[in-house]
Amino acid sequence: QVQLVESGGGLVQAGGSLRLSCAASGRTFGSYAVGWFRQAPGKEREFVAAISFLGDNTYYDSVKGRFTISRDNAKNTVYLQMSSLKPEDTAVYYCAARSYRSSWRADEYDYWGQGTQVTVSS
């Protein structure tokens, strides 16, 4: 079992930055891939970024060059550094975990956090 807790969300002006954290329980965190997803009101949950257990990254096209995903296995934490934020980035951001390989598909993740709200004002 893996439990995930997101933090770091908040209100920021367009062009600003935030760093989200996803803290995980469990001694085998290093063998998990972690993905970040987001869901805006009235929209489906969408993939944002993911990092494999080896540290390979993938990103949704709209966040490439602006968001960076990283992990610190010693701290059981995955980060999402978000820069040049836009109002359309406003959403609840969720982290999720699955064994080893990352995926852009939400239904392939086994564990989910409760989400953290990110609001970008124009």
GROMACS .gro file of N, CA, C and O in nm:
model
  488
    1GLN      N    1   0.083  -0.120   0.000
    1GLN     CA    2   0.000   0.000   0.000
    1GLN      C    3   0.087   0.125   0.000
    1GLN      O    4   0.191   0.130   0.066
    2VAL      N    5   0.043   0.223  -0.073
    2VAL     CA    6   0.110   0.352  -0.078
    2VAL      C    7   0.006   0.460  -0.050
    2VAL      O    8  -0.101   0.460  -0.111
    3GLN      N    9   0.038   0.548   0.040
    3GLN     CA   10  -0.048   0.664   0.066
    3GLN      C   11   0.023   0.789   0.017
    3GLN      O   12   0.142   0.807   0.041
    4LEU      N   13  -0.052   0.873  -0.052
    4LEU     CA   14   0.004   0.993  -0.113
    4LEU      C   15  -0.064   1.117  -0.057
    4LEU      O   16  -0.187   1.119  -0.043
    5VAL      N   17   0.016   1.219  -0.030
    5VAL     CA   18  -0.038   1.345   0.021
    5VAL      C   19   0.025   1.458  -0.060
    5VAL      O   20   0.147   1.476  -0.059
    6GLU      N   21  -0.061   1.536  -0.128
    6GLU     CA   22  -0.013   1.651  -0.204
    6GLU      C   23  -0.013   1.776  -0.118
    6GLU      O   24  -0.094   1.790  -0.026
    7SER      N   25   0.076   1.867  -0.151
    7SER     CA   26   0.079   1.997  -0.085
    7SER      C   27   0.143   2.097  -0.180
    7SER      O   28   0.201   2.059  -0.283
    8GLY      N   29   0.131   2.225  -0.145
    8GLY     CA   30   0.196   2.329  -0.223
    8GLY      C   31   0.106   2.409  -0.314
    8GLY      O   32   0.151   2.505  -0.377
    9GLY      N   33  -0.020   2.371  -0.320
    9GLY     CA   34  -0.112   2.447  -0.404
    9GLY      C   35  -0.141   2.584  -0.343
    9GLY      O   36  -0.102   2.614  -0.230
   10GLY      N   37  -0.209   2.667  -0.421
   10GLY     CA   38  -0.244   2.799  -0.373
   10GLY      C   39  -0.287   2.890  -0.485
   10GLY      O   40  -0.314   2.845  -0.597
   11LEU      N   41  -0.294   3.018  -0.452
   11LEU     CA   42  -0.334   3.121  -0.549
   11LEU      C   43  -0.210   3.196  -0.594
   11LEU      O   44  -0.128   3.240  -0.511
   12VAL      N   45  -0.195   3.209  -0.725
   12VAL     CA   46  -0.079   3.277  -0.781
   12VAL      C   47  -0.122   3.357  -0.903
   12VAL      O   48  -0.218   3.320  -0.970
   13GLN      N   49  -0.053   3.464  -0.930
   13GLN     CA   50  -0.083   3.544  -1.048
   13GLN      C   51  -0.024   3.478  -1.173
   13GLN      O   52   0.075   3.404  -1.165
   14ALA      N   53  -0.083   3.508  -1.285
   14ALA     CA   54  -0.031   3.458  -1.412
   14ALA      C   55   0.115   3.497  -1.428
   14ALA      O   56   0.154   3.611  -1.395
   15GLY      N   57   0.195   3.403  -1.474
   15GLY     CA   58   0.338   3.423  -1.487
   15GLY      C   59   0.417   3.381  -1.365
   15GLY      O   60   0.541   3.374  -1.371
   16GLY      N   61   0.347   3.350  -1.258
   16GLY     CA   62   0.413   3.311  -1.134
   16GLY      C   63   0.449   3.164  -1.131
   16GLY      O   64   0.432   3.091  -1.230
   17SER      N   65   0.498   3.120  -1.016
   17SER     CA   66   0.546   2.982  -0.999
   17SER      C   67   0.491   2.922  -0.871
   17SER      O   68   0.463   2.992  -0.774
   18LEU      N   69   0.479   2.790  -0.873
   18LEU     CA   70   0.445   2.712  -0.755
   18LEU      C   71   0.520   2.580  -0.764
   18LEU      O   72   0.547   2.531  -0.874
   19ARG      N   73   0.548   2.523  -0.648
   19ARG     CA   74   0.603   2.388  -0.645
   19ARG      C   75   0.511   2.299  -0.565
   19ARG      O   76   0.489   2.322  -0.446
   20LEU      N   77   0.460   2.198  -0.630
   20LEU     CA   78   0.376   2.099  -0.564
   20LEU      C   79   0.463   1.983  -0.516
   20LEU      O   80   0.561   1.948  -0.581
   21SER      N   81   0.424   1.928  -0.403
   21SER     CA   82   0.492   1.811  -0.349
   21SER      C   83   0.393   1.697  -0.334
   21SER      O   84   0.275   1.718  -0.302
   22CYS      N   85   0.443   1.578  -0.355
   22CYS     CA   86   0.365   1.456  -0.337
   22CYS      C   87   0.446   1.366  -0.244
   22CYS      O   88   0.547   1.307  -0.287
   23ALA      N   89   0.405   1.361  -0.119
   23ALA     CA   90   0.476   1.281  -0.019
   23ALA      C   91   0.411   1.144  -0.009
   23ALA      O   92   0.289   1.132   0.003
   24ALA      N   93   0.495   1.041  -0.013
   24ALA     CA   94   0.445   0.904  -0.014
   24ALA      C   95   0.490   0.827   0.108
   24ALA      O   96   0.600   0.849   0.160
   25SER      N   97   0.405   0.739   0.154
   25SER     CA   98   0.443   0.646   0.259
   25SER      C   99   0.493   0.518   0.194
   25SER      O  100   0.471   0.495   0.075
   26GLY      N  101   0.558   0.434   0.270
   26GLY     CA  102   0.601   0.306   0.213
   26GLY      C  103   0.749   0.300   0.188
   26GLY      O  104   0.809   0.394   0.138
   27ARG      N  105   0.809   0.185   0.222
   27ARG     CA  106   0.952   0.171   0.210
   27ARG      C  107   0.998   0.140   0.068
   27ARG      O  108   1.115   0.144   0.039
   28THR      N  109   0.904   0.109  -0.022
   28THR     CA  110   0.941   0.073  -0.160
   28THR      C  111   0.907   0.182  -0.258
   28THR      O  112   0.884   0.157  -0.376
   29PHE      N  113   0.904   0.305  -0.210
   29PHE     CA  114   0.864   0.416  -0.297
   29PHE      C  115   0.951   0.425  -0.420
   29PHE      O  116   0.905   0.463  -0.527
   30GLY      N  117   1.078   0.389  -0.409
   30GLY     CA  118   1.170   0.398  -0.521
   30GLY      C  119   1.132   0.308  -0.637
   30GLY      O  120   1.182   0.327  -0.749
   31SER      N  121   1.046   0.212  -0.617
   31SER     CA  122   1.004   0.122  -0.724
   31SER      C  123   0.875   0.167  -0.791
   31SER      O  124   0.822   0.098  -0.878
   32TYR      N  125   0.825   0.284  -0.755
   32TYR     CA  126   0.700   0.335  -0.810
   32TYR      C  127   0.723   0.449  -0.908
   32TYR      O  128   0.812   0.533  -0.888
   33ALA      N  129   0.642   0.450  -1.012
   33ALA     CA  130   0.630   0.568  -1.097
   33ALA      C  131   0.522   0.658  -1.039
   33ALA      O  132   0.427   0.610  -0.977
   34VAL      N  133   0.538   0.787  -1.058
   34VAL     CA  134   0.441   0.884  -1.006
   34VAL      C  135   0.398   0.976  -1.118
   34VAL      O  136   0.480   1.026  -1.195
   35GLY      N  137   0.270   0.997  -1.125
   35GLY     CA  138   0.215   1.089  -1.224
   35GLY      C  139   0.142   1.203  -1.157
   35GLY      O  140   0.090   1.187  -1.045
   36TRP      N  141   0.140   1.316  -1.223
   36TRP     CA  142   0.057   1.429  -1.181
   36TRP      C  143  -0.055   1.445  -1.284
   36TRP      O  144  -0.030   1.443  -1.406
   37PHE      N  145  -0.174   1.462  -1.233
   37PHE     CA  146  -0.292   1.487  -1.314
   37PHE      C  147  -0.363   1.610  -1.261
   37PHE      O  148  -0.338   1.651  -1.147
   38ARG      N  149  -0.450   1.667  -1.340
   38ARG     CA  150  -0.527   1.782  -1.293
   38ARG      C  151  -0.668   1.775  -1.348
   38ARG      O  152  -0.694   1.715  -1.453
   39GLN      N  153  -0.758   1.837  -1.272
   39GLN     CA  154  -0.897   1.840  -1.313
   39GLN      C  155  -0.955   1.976  -1.284
   39GLN      O  156  -0.958   2.020  -1.169
   40ALA      N  157  -0.999   2.042  -1.389
   40ALA     CA  158  -1.063   2.172  -1.377
   40ALA      C  159  -1.214   2.151  -1.368
   40ALA      O  160  -1.266   2.048  -1.413
   41PRO      N  161  -1.286   2.247  -1.311
   41PRO     CA  162  -1.432   2.232  -1.299
   41PRO      C  163  -1.498   2.207  -1.434
   41PRO      O  164  -1.471   2.277  -1.531
   42GLY      N  165  -1.580   2.104  -1.439
   42GLY     CA  166  -1.652   2.072  -1.561
   42GLY      C  167  -1.571   2.002  -1.667
   42GLY      O  168  -1.621   1.979  -1.777
   43LYS      N  169  -1.446   1.968  -1.634
   43LYS     CA  170  -1.360   1.902  -1.732
   43LYS      C  171  -1.314   1.767  -1.680
   43LYS      O  172  -1.317   1.740  -1.561
   44GLU      N  173  -1.269   1.684  -1.772
   44GLU     CA  174  -1.217   1.555  -1.733
   44GLU      C  175  -1.076   1.569  -1.675
   44GLU      O  176  -1.005   1.665  -1.704
   45ARG      N  177  -1.039   1.471  -1.595
   45ARG     CA  178  -0.904   1.469  -1.540
   45ARG      C  179  -0.805   1.449  -1.654
   45ARG      O  180  -0.827   1.364  -1.742
   46GLU      N  181  -0.697   1.526  -1.655
   46GLU     CA  182  -0.600   1.515  -1.762
   46GLU      C  183  -0.458   1.495  -1.708
   46GLU      O  184  -0.424   1.541  -1.599
   47PHE      N  185  -0.380   1.429  -1.788
   47PHE     CA  186  -0.240   1.403  -1.755
   47PHE      C  187  -0.159   1.531  -1.761
   47PHE      O  188  -0.178   1.615  -1.849
   48VAL      N  189  -0.065   1.546  -1.668
   48VAL     CA  190   0.023   1.662  -1.667
   48VAL      C  191   0.168   1.619  -1.688
   48VAL      O  192   0.236   1.667  -1.778
   49ALA      N  193   0.216   1.529  -1.604
   49ALA     CA  194   0.355   1.486  -1.611
   49ALA      C  195   0.368   1.356  -1.533
   49ALA      O  196   0.285   1.325  -1.447
   50ALA      N  197   0.475   1.283  -1.563
   50ALA     CA  198   0.501   1.160  -1.491
   50ALA      C  199   0.650   1.133  -1.487
   50ALA      O  200   0.725   1.179  -1.574
   51ILE      N  201   0.690   1.059  -1.385
   51ILE     CA  202   0.829   1.021  -1.370
   51ILE      C  203   0.834   0.873  -1.334
   51ILE      O  204   0.762   0.827  -1.245
   52SER      N  205   0.917   0.799  -1.405
   52SER     CA  206   0.928   0.656  -1.381
   52SER      C  207   1.016   0.629  -1.260
   52SER      O  208   1.077   0.721  -1.204
   53PHE      N  209   1.024   0.503  -1.222
   53PHE     CA  210   1.107   0.469  -1.107
   53PHE      C  211   1.255   0.494  -1.136
   53PHE      O  212   1.334   0.515  -1.044
   54LEU      N  213   1.290   0.501  -1.266
   54LEU     CA  214   1.428   0.531  -1.305
   54LEU      C  215   1.454   0.680  -1.320
   54LEU      O  216   1.568   0.721  -1.342
   55GLY      N  217   1.347   0.759  -1.315
   55GLY     CA  218   1.363   0.903  -1.328
   55GLY      C  219   1.336   0.957  -1.468
   55GLY      O  220   1.361   1.074  -1.494
   56ASP      N  221   1.283   0.873  -1.557
   56ASP     CA  222   1.247   0.922  -1.690
   56ASP      C  223   1.119   1.004  -1.682
   56ASP      O  224   1.023   0.964  -1.617
   57ASN      N  225   1.120   1.118  -1.751
   57ASN     CA  226   1.006   1.210  -1.743
   57ASN      C  227   0.925   1.214  -1.871
   57ASN      O  228   0.981   1.203  -1.981
   58THR      N  229   0.797   1.234  -1.856
   58THR     CA  230   0.710   1.265  -1.969
   58THR      C  231   0.619   1.379  -1.930
   58THR      O  232   0.583   1.394  -1.811
   59TYR      N  233   0.580   1.458  -2.028
   59TYR     CA  234   0.498   1.577  -2.003
   59TYR      C  235   0.387   1.589  -2.106
   59TYR      O  236   0.402   1.550  -2.221
   60TYR      N  237   0.277   1.646  -2.061
   60TYR     CA  238   0.171   1.686  -2.152
   60TYR      C  239   0.222   1.805  -2.232
   60TYR      O  240   0.297   1.889  -2.180
   61ASP      N  241   0.184   1.811  -2.359
   61ASP     CA  242   0.241   1.913  -2.447
   61ASP      C  243   0.223   2.055  -2.394
   61ASP      O  244   0.313   2.138  -2.407
   62SER      N  245   0.109   2.083  -2.335
   62SER     CA  246   0.080   2.222  -2.295
   62SER      C  247   0.165   2.269  -2.178
   62SER      O  248   0.170   2.389  -2.149
   63VAL      N  249   0.234   2.176  -2.109
   63VAL     CA  250   0.316   2.218  -1.995
   63VAL      C  251   0.465   2.201  -2.021
   63VAL      O  252   0.547   2.239  -1.936
   64LYS      N  253   0.501   2.146  -2.135
   64LYS     CA  254   0.643   2.128  -2.167
   64LYS      C  255   0.715   2.262  -2.167
   64LYS      O  256   0.668   2.360  -2.223
   65GLY      N  257   0.830   2.264  -2.103
   65GLY     CA  258   0.908   2.386  -2.095
   65GLY      C  259   0.867   2.476  -1.981
   65GLY      O  260   0.938   2.572  -1.949
   66ARG      N  261   0.754   2.448  -1.918
   66ARG     CA  262   0.708   2.530  -1.806
   66ARG      C  263   0.706   2.451  -1.674
   66ARG      O  264   0.729   2.508  -1.568
   67PHE      N  265   0.676   2.322  -1.682
   67PHE     CA  266   0.669   2.237  -1.563
   67PHE      C  267   0.785   2.138  -1.563
   67PHE      O  268   0.829   2.091  -1.669
   68THR      N  269   0.833   2.108  -1.444
   68THR     CA  270   0.939   2.009  -1.428
   68THR      C  271   0.903   1.914  -1.316
   68THR      O  272   0.874   1.958  -1.204
   69ILE      N  273   0.906   1.785  -1.346
   69ILE     CA  274   0.880   1.683  -1.245
   69ILE      C  275   1.013   1.623  -1.201
   69ILE      O  276   1.103   1.604  -1.282
   70SER      N  277   1.025   1.599  -1.071
   70SER     CA  278   1.146   1.540  -1.017
   70SER      C  279   1.110   1.456  -0.895
   70SER      O  280   0.999   1.466  -0.843
   71ARG      N  281   1.205   1.376  -0.850
   71ARG     CA  282   1.179   1.294  -0.733
   71ARG      C  283   1.302   1.288  -0.644
   71ARG      O  284   1.415   1.296  -0.691
   72ASP      N  285   1.274   1.273  -0.516
   72ASP     CA  286   1.378   1.254  -0.415
   72ASP      C  287   1.339   1.129  -0.337
   72ASP      O  288   1.257   1.135  -0.246
   73ASN      N  289   1.396   1.017  -0.375
   73ASN     CA  290   1.357   0.890  -0.312
   73ASN      C  291   1.395   0.885  -0.164
   73ASN      O  292   1.328   0.816  -0.087
   74ALA      N  293   1.499   0.956  -0.126
   74ALA     CA  294   1.538   0.958   0.016
   74ALA      C  295   1.430   1.023   0.101
   74ALA      O  296   1.416   0.991   0.220
   75LYS      N  297   1.354   1.114   0.040
   75LYS     CA  298   1.246   1.183   0.111
   75LYS      C  299   1.109   1.128   0.074
   75LYS      O  300   1.007   1.182   0.118
   76ASN      N  301   1.106   1.025  -0.010
   76ASN     CA  302   0.978   0.968  -0.054
   76ASN      C  303   0.886   1.076  -0.112
   76ASN      O  304   0.765   1.078  -0.083
   77THR      N  305   0.943   1.164  -0.192
   77THR     CA  306   0.866   1.279  -0.241
   77THR      C  307   0.892   1.301  -0.390
   77THR      O  308   1.005   1.288  -0.437
   78VAL      N  309   0.784   1.335  -0.460
   78VAL     CA  310   0.792   1.378  -0.598
   78VAL      C  311   0.746   1.523  -0.604
   78VAL      O  312   0.649   1.560  -0.537
   79TYR      N  313   0.814   1.601  -0.685
   79TYR     CA  314   0.782   1.744  -0.696
   79TYR      C  315   0.734   1.776  -0.836
   79TYR      O  316   0.773   1.713  -0.934
   80LEU      N  317   0.652   1.878  -0.844
   80LEU     CA  318   0.613   1.936  -0.972
   80LEU      C  319   0.639   2.085  -0.963
   80LEU      O  320   0.563   2.158  -0.897
   81GLN      N  321   0.747   2.129  -1.024
   81GLN     CA  322   0.779   2.272  -1.029
   81GLN      C  323   0.705   2.332  -1.147
   81GLN      O  324   0.724   2.290  -1.261
   82MET      N  325   0.620   2.430  -1.118
   82MET     CA  326   0.538   2.492  -1.221
   82MET      C  327   0.578   2.638  -1.235
   82MET      O  328   0.575   2.713  -1.137
   83SER      N  329   0.614   2.678  -1.356
   83SER     CA  330   0.655   2.815  -1.382
   83SER      C  331   0.573   2.870  -1.498
   83SER      O  332   0.507   2.796  -1.570
   84SER      N  333   0.580   3.001  -1.513
   84SER     CA  334   0.504   3.069  -1.620
   84SER      C  335   0.359   3.023  -1.621
   84SER      O  336   0.302   2.990  -1.725
   85LEU      N  337   0.300   3.023  -1.504
   85LEU     CA  338   0.164   2.971  -1.491
   85LEU      C  339   0.064   3.058  -1.566
   85LEU      O  340   0.079   3.181  -1.574
   86LYS      N  341  -0.038   2.991  -1.618
   86LYS     CA  342  -0.143   3.056  -1.694
   86LYS      C  343  -0.278   3.030  -1.627
   86LYS      O  344  -0.293   2.929  -1.556
   87PRO      N  345  -0.375   3.116  -1.651
   87PRO     CA  346  -0.508   3.090  -1.592
   87PRO      C  347  -0.563   2.952  -1.628
   87PRO      O  348  -0.633   2.891  -1.546
   88GLU      N  349  -0.532   2.903  -1.745
   88GLU     CA  350  -0.582   2.771  -1.786
   88GLU      C  351  -0.515   2.656  -1.712
   88GLU      O  352  -0.556   2.541  -1.727
   89ASP      N  353  -0.415   2.686  -1.630
   89ASP     CA  354  -0.355   2.583  -1.543
   89ASP      C  355  -0.435   2.564  -1.415
   89ASP      O  356  -0.405   2.474  -1.336
   90THR      N  357  -0.534   2.648  -1.393
   90THR     CA  358  -0.616   2.638  -1.274
   90THR      C  359  -0.690   2.505  -1.269
   90THR      O  360  -0.759   2.467  -1.365
   91ALA      N  361  -0.672   2.432  -1.160
   91ALA     CA  362  -0.732   2.300  -1.145
   91ALA      C  363  -0.695   2.244  -1.009
   91ALA      O  364  -0.611   2.299  -0.938
   92VAL      N  365  -0.758   2.132  -0.976
   92VAL     CA  366  -0.711   2.051  -0.863
   92VAL      C  367  -0.606   1.955  -0.920
   92VAL      O  368  -0.631   1.887  -1.019
   93TYR      N  369  -0.492   1.954  -0.857
   93TYR     CA  370  -0.381   1.870  -0.902
   93TYR      C  371  -0.370   1.748  -0.811
   93TYR      O  372  -0.368   1.760  -0.689
   94TYR      N  373  -0.361   1.632  -0.874
   94TYR     CA  374  -0.352   1.505  -0.803
   94TYR      C  375  -0.222   1.435  -0.839
   94TYR      O  376  -0.180   1.438  -0.955
   95CYS      N  377  -0.161   1.368  -0.742
   95CYS     CA  378  -0.052   1.278  -0.776
   95CYS      C  379  -0.103   1.135  -0.760
   95CYS      O  380  -0.196   1.108  -0.683
   96ALA      N  381  -0.041   1.047  -0.837
   96ALA     CA  382  -0.082   0.908  -0.838
   96ALA      C  383   0.042   0.820  -0.856
   96ALA      O  384   0.142   0.865  -0.911
   97ALA      N  385   0.032   0.697  -0.811
   97ALA     CA  386   0.147   0.607  -0.817
   97ALA      C  387   0.109   0.471  -0.875
   97ALA      O  388  -0.004   0.424  -0.856
   98ARG      N  389   0.204   0.412  -0.945
   98ARG     CA  390   0.189   0.276  -0.997
   98ARG      C  391   0.329   0.215  -1.000
   98ARG      O  392   0.429   0.287  -0.996
   99SER      N  393   0.336   0.085  -1.011
   99SER     CA  394   0.466   0.020  -1.007
   99SER      C  395   0.549   0.049  -1.132
   99SER      O  396   0.498   0.040  -1.243
  100TYR      N  397   0.672   0.087  -1.109
  100TYR     CA  398   0.778   0.097  -1.208
  100TYR      C  399   0.757   0.198  -1.321
  100TYR      O  400   0.810   0.307  -1.316
  101ARG      N  401   0.682   0.159  -1.424
  101ARG     CA  402   0.676   0.245  -1.544
  101ARG      C  403   0.567   0.350  -1.532
  101ARG      O  404   0.459   0.323  -1.480
  102SER      N  405   0.594   0.468  -1.582
  102SER     CA  406   0.494   0.574  -1.580
  102SER      C  407   0.396   0.556  -1.694
  102SER      O  408   0.420   0.479  -1.788
  103SER      N  409   0.286   0.627  -1.686
  103SER     CA  410   0.183   0.620  -1.787
  103SER      C  411   0.110   0.754  -1.791
  103SER      O  412   0.104   0.826  -1.691
  104TRP      N  413   0.053   0.787  -1.907
  104TRP     CA  414  -0.028   0.907  -1.918
  104TRP      C  415  -0.175   0.877  -1.888
  104TRP      O  416  -0.257   0.967  -1.881
  105ARG      N  417  -0.207   0.749  -1.870
  105ARG     CA  418  -0.346   0.708  -1.847
  105ARG      C  419  -0.376   0.701  -1.698
  105ARG      O  420  -0.313   0.626  -1.623
  106ALA      N  421  -0.475   0.776  -1.656
  106ALA     CA  422  -0.513   0.779  -1.515
  106ALA      C  423  -0.558   0.643  -1.465
  106ALA      O  424  -0.533   0.607  -1.350
  107ASP      N  425  -0.623   0.566  -1.551
  107ASP     CA  426  -0.677   0.437  -1.506
  107ASP      C  427  -0.569   0.332  -1.485
  107ASP      O  428  -0.599   0.221  -1.441
  108GLU      N  429  -0.445   0.365  -1.516
  108GLU     CA  430  -0.337   0.270  -1.494
  108GLU      C  431  -0.264   0.294  -1.362
  108GLU      O  432  -0.167   0.225  -1.332
  109TYR      N  433  -0.310   0.391  -1.286
  109TYR     CA  434  -0.250   0.420  -1.156
  109TYR      C  435  -0.332   0.356  -1.044
  109TYR      O  436  -0.455   0.357  -1.049
  110ASP      N  437  -0.261   0.305  -0.945
  110ASP     CA  438  -0.327   0.231  -0.838
  110ASP      C  439  -0.356   0.314  -0.714
  110ASP      O  440  -0.449   0.282  -0.639
  111TYR      N  441  -0.278   0.416  -0.690
  111TYR     CA  442  -0.290   0.494  -0.568
  111TYR      C  443  -0.300   0.642  -0.602
  111TYR      O  444  -0.231   0.691  -0.692
  112TRP      N  445  -0.385   0.712  -0.528
  112TRP     CA  446  -0.412   0.853  -0.554
  112TRP      C  447  -0.409   0.934  -0.424
  112TRP      O  448  -0.450   0.884  -0.319
  113GLY      N  449  -0.364   1.057  -0.438
  113GLY     CA  450  -0.375   1.151  -0.328
  113GLY      C  451  -0.509   1.222  -0.332
  113GLY      O  452  -0.591   1.198  -0.421
  114GLN      N  453  -0.527   1.312  -0.237
  114GLN     CA  454  -0.656   1.380  -0.223
  114GLN      C  455  -0.666   1.506  -0.308
  114GLN      O  456  -0.774   1.560  -0.325
  115GLY      N  457  -0.555   1.552  -0.361
  115GLY     CA  458  -0.554   1.668  -0.449
  115GLY      C  459  -0.520   1.797  -0.377
  115GLY      O  460  -0.540   1.810  -0.256
  116THR      N  461  -0.467   1.891  -0.452
  116THR     CA  462  -0.438   2.024  -0.401
  116THR      C  463  -0.479   2.126  -0.507
  116THR      O  464  -0.455   2.108  -0.626
  117GLN      N  465  -0.544   2.233  -0.461
  117GLN     CA  466  -0.599   2.332  -0.554
  117GLN      C  467  -0.491   2.430  -0.598
  117GLN      O  468  -0.418   2.486  -0.515
  118VAL      N  469  -0.485   2.452  -0.728
  118VAL     CA  470  -0.400   2.556  -0.786
  118VAL      C  471  -0.490   2.653  -0.860
  118VAL      O  472  -0.567   2.612  -0.947
  119THR      N  473  -0.481   2.780  -0.824
  119THR     CA  474  -0.561   2.883  -0.889
  119THR      C  475  -0.467   2.991  -0.942
  119THR      O  476  -0.387   3.047  -0.867
  120VAL      N  477  -0.477   3.017  -1.072
  120VAL     CA  478  -0.394   3.117  -1.137
  120VAL      C  479  -0.483   3.232  -1.182
  120VAL      O  480  -0.573   3.213  -1.265
  121SER      N  481  -0.458   3.348  -1.128
  121SER     CA  482  -0.539   3.464  -1.162
  121SER      C  483  -0.476   3.542  -1.278
  121SER      O  484  -0.354   3.546  -1.292
  122SER      N  485  -0.562   3.603  -1.357
  122SER     CA  486  -0.513   3.677  -1.474
  122SER      C  487  -0.484   3.821  -1.438
  122SER      O  488  -0.516   3.870  -1.332
   0.00000   0.00000   0.00000
